[in-house]
Each structure stands twice: as C-alpha cells, then as structure tokens.
Short mmCIF file of C-alpha atoms in Angstrom, two decimals:
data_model
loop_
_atom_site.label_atom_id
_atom_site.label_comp_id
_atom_site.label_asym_id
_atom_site.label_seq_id
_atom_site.Cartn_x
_atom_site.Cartn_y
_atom_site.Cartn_z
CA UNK S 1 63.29 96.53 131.98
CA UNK S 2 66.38 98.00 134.05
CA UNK S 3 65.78 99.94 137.26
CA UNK S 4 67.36 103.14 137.23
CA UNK S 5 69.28 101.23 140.51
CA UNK S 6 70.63 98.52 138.58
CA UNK S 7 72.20 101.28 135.92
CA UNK S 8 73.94 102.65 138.79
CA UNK S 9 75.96 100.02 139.36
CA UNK S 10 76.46 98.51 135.65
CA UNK S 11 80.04 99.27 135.04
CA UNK S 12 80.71 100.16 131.26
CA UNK S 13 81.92 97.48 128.91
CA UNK S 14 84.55 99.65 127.75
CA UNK S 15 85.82 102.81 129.02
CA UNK S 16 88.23 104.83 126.93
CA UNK S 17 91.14 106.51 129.16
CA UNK S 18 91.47 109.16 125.80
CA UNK S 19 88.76 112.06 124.80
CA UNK S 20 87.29 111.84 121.06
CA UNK S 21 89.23 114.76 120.56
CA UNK S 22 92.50 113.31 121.80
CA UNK S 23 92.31 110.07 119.48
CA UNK S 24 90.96 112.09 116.63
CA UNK S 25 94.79 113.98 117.35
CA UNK S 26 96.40 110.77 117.64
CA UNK S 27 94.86 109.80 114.09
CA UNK S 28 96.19 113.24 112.53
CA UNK S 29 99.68 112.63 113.41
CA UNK S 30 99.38 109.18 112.75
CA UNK S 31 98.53 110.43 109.12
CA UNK S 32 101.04 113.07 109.02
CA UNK S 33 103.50 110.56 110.22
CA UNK S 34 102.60 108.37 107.83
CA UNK S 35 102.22 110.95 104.65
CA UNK S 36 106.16 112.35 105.32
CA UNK S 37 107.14 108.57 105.20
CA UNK S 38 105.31 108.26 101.68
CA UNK S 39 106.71 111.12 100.55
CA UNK S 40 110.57 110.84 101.56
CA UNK S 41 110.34 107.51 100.13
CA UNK S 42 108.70 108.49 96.43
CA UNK S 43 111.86 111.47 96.50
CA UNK S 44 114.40 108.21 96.37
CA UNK S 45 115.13 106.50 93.39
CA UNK S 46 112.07 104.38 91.73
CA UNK S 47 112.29 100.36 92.03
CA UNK S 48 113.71 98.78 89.41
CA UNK S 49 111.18 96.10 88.82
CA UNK S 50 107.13 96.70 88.66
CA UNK S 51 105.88 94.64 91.57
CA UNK S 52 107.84 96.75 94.04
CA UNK S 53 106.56 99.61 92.25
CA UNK S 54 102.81 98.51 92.04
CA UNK S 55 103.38 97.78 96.03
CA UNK S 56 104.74 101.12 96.51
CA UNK S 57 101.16 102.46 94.95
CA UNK S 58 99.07 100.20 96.93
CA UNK S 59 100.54 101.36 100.20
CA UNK S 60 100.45 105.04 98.83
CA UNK S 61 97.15 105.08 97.65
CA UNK S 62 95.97 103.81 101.46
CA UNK S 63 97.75 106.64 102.99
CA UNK S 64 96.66 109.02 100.22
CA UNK S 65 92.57 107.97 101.52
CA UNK S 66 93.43 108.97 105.18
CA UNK S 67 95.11 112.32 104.03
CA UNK S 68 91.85 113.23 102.03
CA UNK S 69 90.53 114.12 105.51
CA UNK S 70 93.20 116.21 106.48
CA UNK S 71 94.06 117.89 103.45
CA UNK S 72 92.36 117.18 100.01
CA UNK S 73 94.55 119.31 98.07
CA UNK S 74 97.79 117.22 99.15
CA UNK S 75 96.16 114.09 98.86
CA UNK S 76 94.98 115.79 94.82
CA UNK S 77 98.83 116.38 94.24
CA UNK S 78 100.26 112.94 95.41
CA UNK S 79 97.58 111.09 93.55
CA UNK S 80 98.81 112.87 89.95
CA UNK S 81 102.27 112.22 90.74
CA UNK S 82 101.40 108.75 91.50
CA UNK S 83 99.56 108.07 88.24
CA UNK S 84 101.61 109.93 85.98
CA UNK S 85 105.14 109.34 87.31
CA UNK S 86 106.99 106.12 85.11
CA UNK S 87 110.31 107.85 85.61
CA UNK S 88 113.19 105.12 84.90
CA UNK S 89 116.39 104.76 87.16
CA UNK S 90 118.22 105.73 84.57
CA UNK S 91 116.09 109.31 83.96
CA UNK S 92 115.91 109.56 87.85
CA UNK S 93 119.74 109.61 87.64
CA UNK S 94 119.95 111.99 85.51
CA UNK S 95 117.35 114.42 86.77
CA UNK S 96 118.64 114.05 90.10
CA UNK S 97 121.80 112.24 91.12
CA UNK S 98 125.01 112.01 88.50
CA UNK S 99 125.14 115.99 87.11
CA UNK S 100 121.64 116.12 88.15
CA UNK S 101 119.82 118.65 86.42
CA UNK S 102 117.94 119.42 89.77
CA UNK S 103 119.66 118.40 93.25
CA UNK S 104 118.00 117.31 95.87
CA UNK S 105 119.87 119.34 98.11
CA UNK S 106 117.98 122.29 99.76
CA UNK S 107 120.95 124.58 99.98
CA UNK S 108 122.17 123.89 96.39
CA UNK S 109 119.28 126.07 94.52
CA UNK S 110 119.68 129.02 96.74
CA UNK S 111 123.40 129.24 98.03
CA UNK S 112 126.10 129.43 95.62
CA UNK S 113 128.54 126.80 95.46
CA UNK S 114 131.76 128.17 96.84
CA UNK S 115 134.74 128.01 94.70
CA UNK S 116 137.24 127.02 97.39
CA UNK S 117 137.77 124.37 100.08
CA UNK S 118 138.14 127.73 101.84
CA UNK S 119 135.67 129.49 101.00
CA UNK S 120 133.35 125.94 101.40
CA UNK S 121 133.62 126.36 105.29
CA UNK S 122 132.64 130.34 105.91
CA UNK S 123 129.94 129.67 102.71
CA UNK S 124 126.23 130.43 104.01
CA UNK S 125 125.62 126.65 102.45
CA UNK S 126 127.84 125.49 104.94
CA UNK S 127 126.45 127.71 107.61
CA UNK S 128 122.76 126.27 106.77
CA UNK S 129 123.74 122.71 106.95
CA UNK S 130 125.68 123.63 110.24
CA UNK S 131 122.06 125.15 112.12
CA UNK S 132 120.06 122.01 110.25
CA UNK S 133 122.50 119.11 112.37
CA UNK S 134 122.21 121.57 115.22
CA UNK S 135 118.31 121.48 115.19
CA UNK S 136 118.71 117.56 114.44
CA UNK S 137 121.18 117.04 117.57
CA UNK S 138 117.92 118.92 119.67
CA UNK S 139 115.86 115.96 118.84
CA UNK S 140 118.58 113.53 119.47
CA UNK S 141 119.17 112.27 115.63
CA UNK S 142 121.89 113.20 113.11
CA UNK S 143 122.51 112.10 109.92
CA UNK S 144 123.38 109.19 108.75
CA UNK S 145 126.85 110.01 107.29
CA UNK S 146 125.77 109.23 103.78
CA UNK S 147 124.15 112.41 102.70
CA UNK S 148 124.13 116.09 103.33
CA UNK S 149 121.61 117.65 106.34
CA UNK S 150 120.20 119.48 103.52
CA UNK S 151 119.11 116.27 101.28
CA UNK S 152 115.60 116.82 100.82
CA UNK S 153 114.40 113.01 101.50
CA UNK S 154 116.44 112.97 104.39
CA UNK S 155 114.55 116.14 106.06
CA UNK S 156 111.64 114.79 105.07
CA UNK S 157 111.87 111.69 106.60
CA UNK S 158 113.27 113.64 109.51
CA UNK S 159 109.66 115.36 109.69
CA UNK S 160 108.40 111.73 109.90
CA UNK S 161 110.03 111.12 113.07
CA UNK S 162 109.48 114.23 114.86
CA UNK S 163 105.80 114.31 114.52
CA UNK S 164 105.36 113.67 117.84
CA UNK S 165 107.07 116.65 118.91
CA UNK S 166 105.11 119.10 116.52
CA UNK S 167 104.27 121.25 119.86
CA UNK S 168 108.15 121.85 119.99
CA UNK S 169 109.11 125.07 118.65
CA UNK S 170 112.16 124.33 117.74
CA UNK S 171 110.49 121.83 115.25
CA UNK S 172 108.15 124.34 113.91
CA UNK S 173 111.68 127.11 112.98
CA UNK S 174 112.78 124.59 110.97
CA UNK S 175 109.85 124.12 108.70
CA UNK S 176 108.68 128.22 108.83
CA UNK S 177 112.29 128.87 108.26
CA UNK S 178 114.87 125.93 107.32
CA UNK S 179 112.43 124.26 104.70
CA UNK S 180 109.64 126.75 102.93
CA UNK S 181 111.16 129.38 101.96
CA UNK S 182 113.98 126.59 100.19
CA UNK S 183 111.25 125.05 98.25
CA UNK S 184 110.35 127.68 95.76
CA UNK S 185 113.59 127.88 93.85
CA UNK S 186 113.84 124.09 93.66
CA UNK S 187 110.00 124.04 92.37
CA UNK S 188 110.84 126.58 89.78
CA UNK S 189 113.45 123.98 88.50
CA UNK S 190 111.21 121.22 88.11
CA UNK S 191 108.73 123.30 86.77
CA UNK S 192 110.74 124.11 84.11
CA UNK S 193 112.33 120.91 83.74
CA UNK S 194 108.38 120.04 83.08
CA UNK S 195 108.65 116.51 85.58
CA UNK S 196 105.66 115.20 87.63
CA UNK S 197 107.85 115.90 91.06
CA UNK S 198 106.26 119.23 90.80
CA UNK S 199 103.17 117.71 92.06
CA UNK S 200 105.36 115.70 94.67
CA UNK S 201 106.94 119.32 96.07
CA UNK S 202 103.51 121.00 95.88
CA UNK S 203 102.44 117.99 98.35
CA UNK S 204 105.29 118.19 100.37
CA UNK S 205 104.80 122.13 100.67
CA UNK S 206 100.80 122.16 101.09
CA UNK S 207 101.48 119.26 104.31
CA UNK S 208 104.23 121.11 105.95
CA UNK S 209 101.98 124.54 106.43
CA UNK S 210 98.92 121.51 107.10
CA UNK S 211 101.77 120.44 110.22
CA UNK S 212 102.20 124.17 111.47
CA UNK S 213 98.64 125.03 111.27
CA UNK S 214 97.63 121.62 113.46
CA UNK S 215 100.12 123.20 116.39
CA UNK S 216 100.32 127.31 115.87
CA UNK S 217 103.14 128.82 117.90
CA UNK S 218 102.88 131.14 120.43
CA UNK S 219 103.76 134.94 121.18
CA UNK S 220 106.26 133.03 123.85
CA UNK S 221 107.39 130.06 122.55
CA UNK S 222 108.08 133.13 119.42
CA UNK S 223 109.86 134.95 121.88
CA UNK S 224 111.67 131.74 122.88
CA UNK S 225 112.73 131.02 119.93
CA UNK S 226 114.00 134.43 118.73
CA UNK S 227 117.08 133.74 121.45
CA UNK S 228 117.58 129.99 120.72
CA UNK S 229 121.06 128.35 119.81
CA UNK S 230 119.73 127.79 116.09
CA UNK S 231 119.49 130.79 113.69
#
C-alpha cells in the first residue's frame, strides 16, 4: 500500500499542458478542417479511373465517421452523394464546366452577366469578387490566378485553411454574408437539374452555419465589423 506521503511526491506519468475541453476544440476544427477539404475536392472534376475514385471514398467515408459527432445531418448528406454520385468527366463537363448548365461560380446565379467590357467593371459581380480577394488579402492568401474568387471549390477550400481563425470576424462576414445567402439560387439549379450535388450543397450549407455556431460573434466584434474595409 502507498502512504498518502509517498503520493505527494509521485509526479504524474503524463501531464497534459491542454484542458479536455481545449483538445475536444482542437478535434472540432480538426474535423471541420478536414470536412471543407473533402468537400472542395468532391466539387472538382471526378477521377478518371476507379481506384482513385474508390480512394477518394475510403478517405471520405473516414472523415464522414468523425463529422457524425459534430453534425449528423452533414455527415447524412455527404454519405448519399457519395453512394449515389457515378457522374462521368464527360457529364461533369457538361453540368459544370464547357456551357455548364450550372456554374460553379457564386456570383453567376445571382448577378447578371454584364453585357459590356464596360459595364463588366462597375457590374455588382465584379464588385463581389472585388470584397471576396479583399477578405482573402486579410488572411494573407489570394487566388491562384486560375479561377475566379467566386469559384465555389476555391472558397471552399479557402474555409479549409482559415479554420484556425474561425474567432476572426472578418471570417465569419464572409460565410453569414459572402457565401449563404449565394447558395440558394445555385441549389435551386441543381435541384432542378435533378443531380446528387444537391446533397453535396446541402452539406456544404448545413457545415458552414455548424462553423458559425462553434464561434458566435459578438455585439462588438458586430459593431466592428459594421465599419470594416469589406462590405
């Protein structure tokens, strides 16, 4: 038996310099992080060949386990697009890329397309895309030259990165107002268009208000934001 002496002065095996609640935190964003990644990469176009594709599940369906305890719902949605997506390249093409039926740019389904090289500069799609580089230029990243601010894997993936700074309020303007209220008219098209990536923008949706909820803003940082340099 140990004296009550001798447990004085054992010295812990282990001694965690983080609370339960500060790794359980870290594990969230770690998932969120993770779930953003998943989903920016299913908006790209499929792999041509089925291993990549079967790999692509595997690591999904992983991600999709840890989710389940941060939001069942989302984890519901990717799982159905998952098994019932077999989209080709050549049908992802044409939904999506080559006179796509439904762009993947945010702006496109709520802006109209101006008429005029002219008119393209002073259009409120330009204006958009002008306030999303401005809010990626606060977190020190820009686009990659290749496509649009408003290309919708590109924002996501954007999320991705950022998750770290989901106390930032900047960061949490751009979902409330850059991103969800986009999302509706581009679900309607898909809905209508009758494609599993409705399940895949339900998901994306159902996380992003899962991301603001984790880190509610404040009356300040509200206040704060109201005078900022984007918007």
């Amino acid at each position: 038996m140990v004296s009550n002496e001798k447990m004085k002065k054992t010295k812990p095996l282990y001694s965690s310099p983080c609370s339960l609640g500060e790794i359980e935190e870290q594990n969230k964003e770690k998932t969120l992080k993770d779930v953003y990644s998943l989903i920016a990469e299913l908006w790209n176009s499929p792999p041509e060949n089925n291993k990549n594709r079967e790999k692509i599940k595997k690591d999904a369906e992983k991600i999709i386990k840890k989710l389940k305890n941060i939001n069942s719902e989302s984890a519901e949605l990717l799982s159905k697009f998952l098994n019932e997506n077999q989209i080709s390249e050549e049908d992802y093409i044409d939904l999506f890329e080559l006179d796509p039926q439904c762009p993947l740019y945010l702006g496109s389904h709520t802006y109209d397309e101006p008429k005029t090289c002219a008119n393209a500069a002073v259009s409120d799609r330009n204006k958009y895309m002008i306030e999303l580089n401005a809010i990626y230029k606060h977190f020190g990243k820009s686009p990659n030259g290749k496509e649009l601010s408003d290309f919708l894997p590109l924002v996501v993936d954007f999320l991705s990165l950022t998750v770290e700074s989901n106390t930032d309020s900047v960061r949490g303007k751009l979902i409330r107002e850059y991103l969800l209220p986009f999302l509706p008219p581009m679900r309607s098209k898909l809905k209508e268009l009758k494609t599993p990536y409705v399940y895949l923008i339900d998901a994306l949706s159902n996380i992003m208000k899962t991301d603001l909820k984790t880190h509610p803003i404040s009356k300040k940082q509200e206040q704060k934001m109201e005078g900022s340099y984007v918007g």
